[in-house]
Every structure is written in structure tokens, then in C-alpha cells.
Amino acid sequence: MLKDDFFTIKGKESSGDGQVTYHVELNADHAIFKGHFPGNPISPGVCNIGMIKACAEEEIGASLFIGNMKQVKFSHLITPTENKELDIELKIDATDSEAIKLVAAIVKDGTKFMDIKAEARKE
């Protein structure tokens, strides 16, 4: 829903420790930014979580339902003018057939905007 509209995936890097980083770019002209907030656009927290979910779905290759958010921390505001390009760091544990463990953060140049620990399941 948000992918290729609110944001676009520009690339991906995998590390040897099971972590993957998605490079994304926000669509600064998206209608969400016109309403949240006019003259001072900020990415809504639910959209930040949605970007993480979309990247996790891309990595898993299936639609996910996040059923349990154990920890969500918003550290800095994401603005499409100052933070148009972001990195989404993911670590996914899909060894359990029922619950997929997800640890993720939105970062850029040493600044962590948010992080999340959650459990999801395939839809």
C-alpha cells in the first residue's frame, strides 16, 4: 500500500550476520505530508511502521500481519525535506513456522529515527 507510493525501495544490502538494509526514498509530494502537517510535514508513526513492514514483506516474499509489537521507540521526527533518503535495517527470524520475529530500525547517517521489536505471521 505504501510501497511505490509513499516511499520507493532504491536498493538493498545484506550483511553476513543475517541483517539486511533497505535503502528507501520518501515521496515528498505524497498527500500524507500535505495533511500531516501543512507547512511542517512529518512522516506519521504508522507510516514508519508500514515502511518497515513493507520491507520485511519484500524480504520474506509474503504478506505479513504484525500481531505483537513488543517495543516501538520513536527517537527523531522524519521529515521528507530533511530525511528524504533513509535506511531500514531489518533482522528477521523466521525459524518458527508460526511467529516471525522482527527487529528493525529506521536510520540515516548515524541518526536512529525509530526502532521496533515485533512478531508477525504470514497472511
Coordinates of C-alpha atoms in Angstrom, one line a residue:
M1 CA 0.0 0.0 0.0
L2 CA 2.8 2.5 0.9
K3 CA 5.5 0.9 -1.2
D4 CA 5.9 2.6 -4.6
D5 CA 3.6 5.4 -3.5
F6 CA 4.6 6.9 -0.1
F7 CA 8.1 5.5 -0.5
T8 CA 10.3 3.7 -3.0
I9 CA 12.9 1.0 -2.4
K10 CA 16.1 2.1 -4.0
G11 CA 18.4 -0.8 -3.1
K12 CA 19.3 -3.4 -0.6
E13 CA 22.4 -4.7 1.1
S14 CA 22.8 -7.9 3.1
S15 CA 25.4 -8.5 5.8
G16 CA 26.8 -11.7 6.9
D17 CA 25.1 -11.6 10.3
G18 CA 21.6 -12.1 8.9
Q19 CA 20.8 -8.4 8.8
V20 CA 19.6 -6.7 5.6
T21 CA 19.4 -2.9 5.0
Y22 CA 16.9 -1.5 2.5
H23 CA 17.6 2.0 1.1
V24 CA 14.4 3.9 0.6
E25 CA 13.3 7.3 -0.6
L26 CA 10.3 9.2 0.6
N27 CA 7.9 10.8 -1.9
A28 CA 7.9 14.3 -0.5
D29 CA 4.9 15.2 -2.7
H30 CA 2.6 12.5 -1.2
A31 CA -0.7 13.7 0.1
I32 CA 0.0 12.4 3.6
F33 CA 2.6 15.1 4.0
K34 CA 0.2 17.8 3.0
G35 CA -2.1 16.8 5.9
H36 CA 0.5 15.8 8.5
F37 CA 1.3 18.7 8.9
P38 CA 0.7 21.5 6.5
G39 CA 3.8 23.7 6.3
N40 CA 5.7 21.3 8.6
P41 CA 5.5 17.8 7.0
I42 CA 6.3 14.8 9.3
S43 CA 6.1 11.1 8.5
P44 CA 3.3 9.6 10.7
G45 CA 4.5 6.8 13.0
V46 CA 2.0 4.4 11.4
C47 CA 3.7 5.1 8.0
N48 CA 7.1 4.5 9.5
I49 CA 5.9 1.1 10.8
G50 CA 4.3 0.5 7.4
M51 CA 7.6 1.1 5.6
I52 CA 9.3 -1.4 7.9
K53 CA 6.5 -3.9 7.3
A54 CA 6.7 -3.5 3.5
C55 CA 10.5 -4.1 3.5
A56 CA 10.1 -7.2 5.7
E57 CA 7.4 -8.4 3.3
E58 CA 9.8 -7.8 0.4
E59 CA 12.5 -9.8 2.2
I60 CA 10.2 -12.7 3.2
G61 CA 8.3 -12.8 -0.1
A62 CA 4.9 -12.9 1.6
S63 CA 2.3 -10.5 3.1
L64 CA 2.7 -10.1 6.9
F65 CA 0.4 -9.3 9.8
I66 CA 2.2 -7.7 12.7
G67 CA 0.3 -9.0 15.7
N68 CA 2.5 -8.2 18.6
M69 CA 4.7 -5.1 18.9
K70 CA 6.9 -5.7 21.9
Q71 CA 8.7 -2.4 21.6
V72 CA 8.4 0.7 19.5
K73 CA 10.5 3.7 20.1
F74 CA 10.3 6.9 18.1
S75 CA 13.6 8.9 18.6
H76 CA 13.5 11.6 15.9
L77 CA 11.0 13.0 13.5
I78 CA 11.2 12.0 9.9
T79 CA 10.6 14.9 7.5
P80 CA 10.5 14.4 3.7
T81 CA 12.6 17.6 3.2
E82 CA 15.5 16.8 5.6
N83 CA 15.3 13.0 5.5
K84 CA 14.2 12.1 2.0
E85 CA 16.6 9.1 1.9
L86 CA 16.5 6.6 4.7
D87 CA 17.9 3.1 5.6
I88 CA 15.7 0.4 7.0
E89 CA 17.7 -2.1 8.9
L90 CA 16.0 -5.5 9.4
K91 CA 16.8 -8.7 11.2
I92 CA 14.2 -11.4 10.6
D93 CA 14.0 -14.7 12.4
A94 CA 11.6 -16.9 10.5
T95 CA 12.7 -20.2 12.1
D96 CA 9.3 -20.6 13.9
S97 CA 6.6 -21.6 11.5
E98 CA 4.0 -19.5 13.4
A99 CA 5.7 -16.4 14.6
I100 CA 8.2 -14.4 12.6
K101 CA 10.4 -12.3 14.9
L102 CA 11.3 -8.9 13.5
V103 CA 13.8 -6.4 14.8
A104 CA 14.1 -3.2 12.8
A105 CA 15.3 0.4 12.8
I106 CA 15.0 3.4 10.5
V107 CA 18.3 5.2 10.4
K108 CA 20.4 7.6 8.3
D109 CA 23.9 8.9 8.8
G110 CA 24.2 7.8 12.4
T111 CA 20.7 9.0 13.4
K112 CA 18.2 6.5 14.6
F113 CA 14.6 7.7 13.9
M114 CA 12.8 4.7 15.3
D115 CA 13.2 1.1 16.2
I116 CA 10.8 -1.8 16.7
K117 CA 10.7 -5.3 18.0
A118 CA 7.7 -7.3 16.9
E119 CA 6.2 -10.6 16.0
A120 CA 4.4 -11.2 12.7
R121 CA 2.8 -14.0 10.9
K122 CA 2.3 -14.7 7.2
E123 CA -1.2 -13.8 5.9

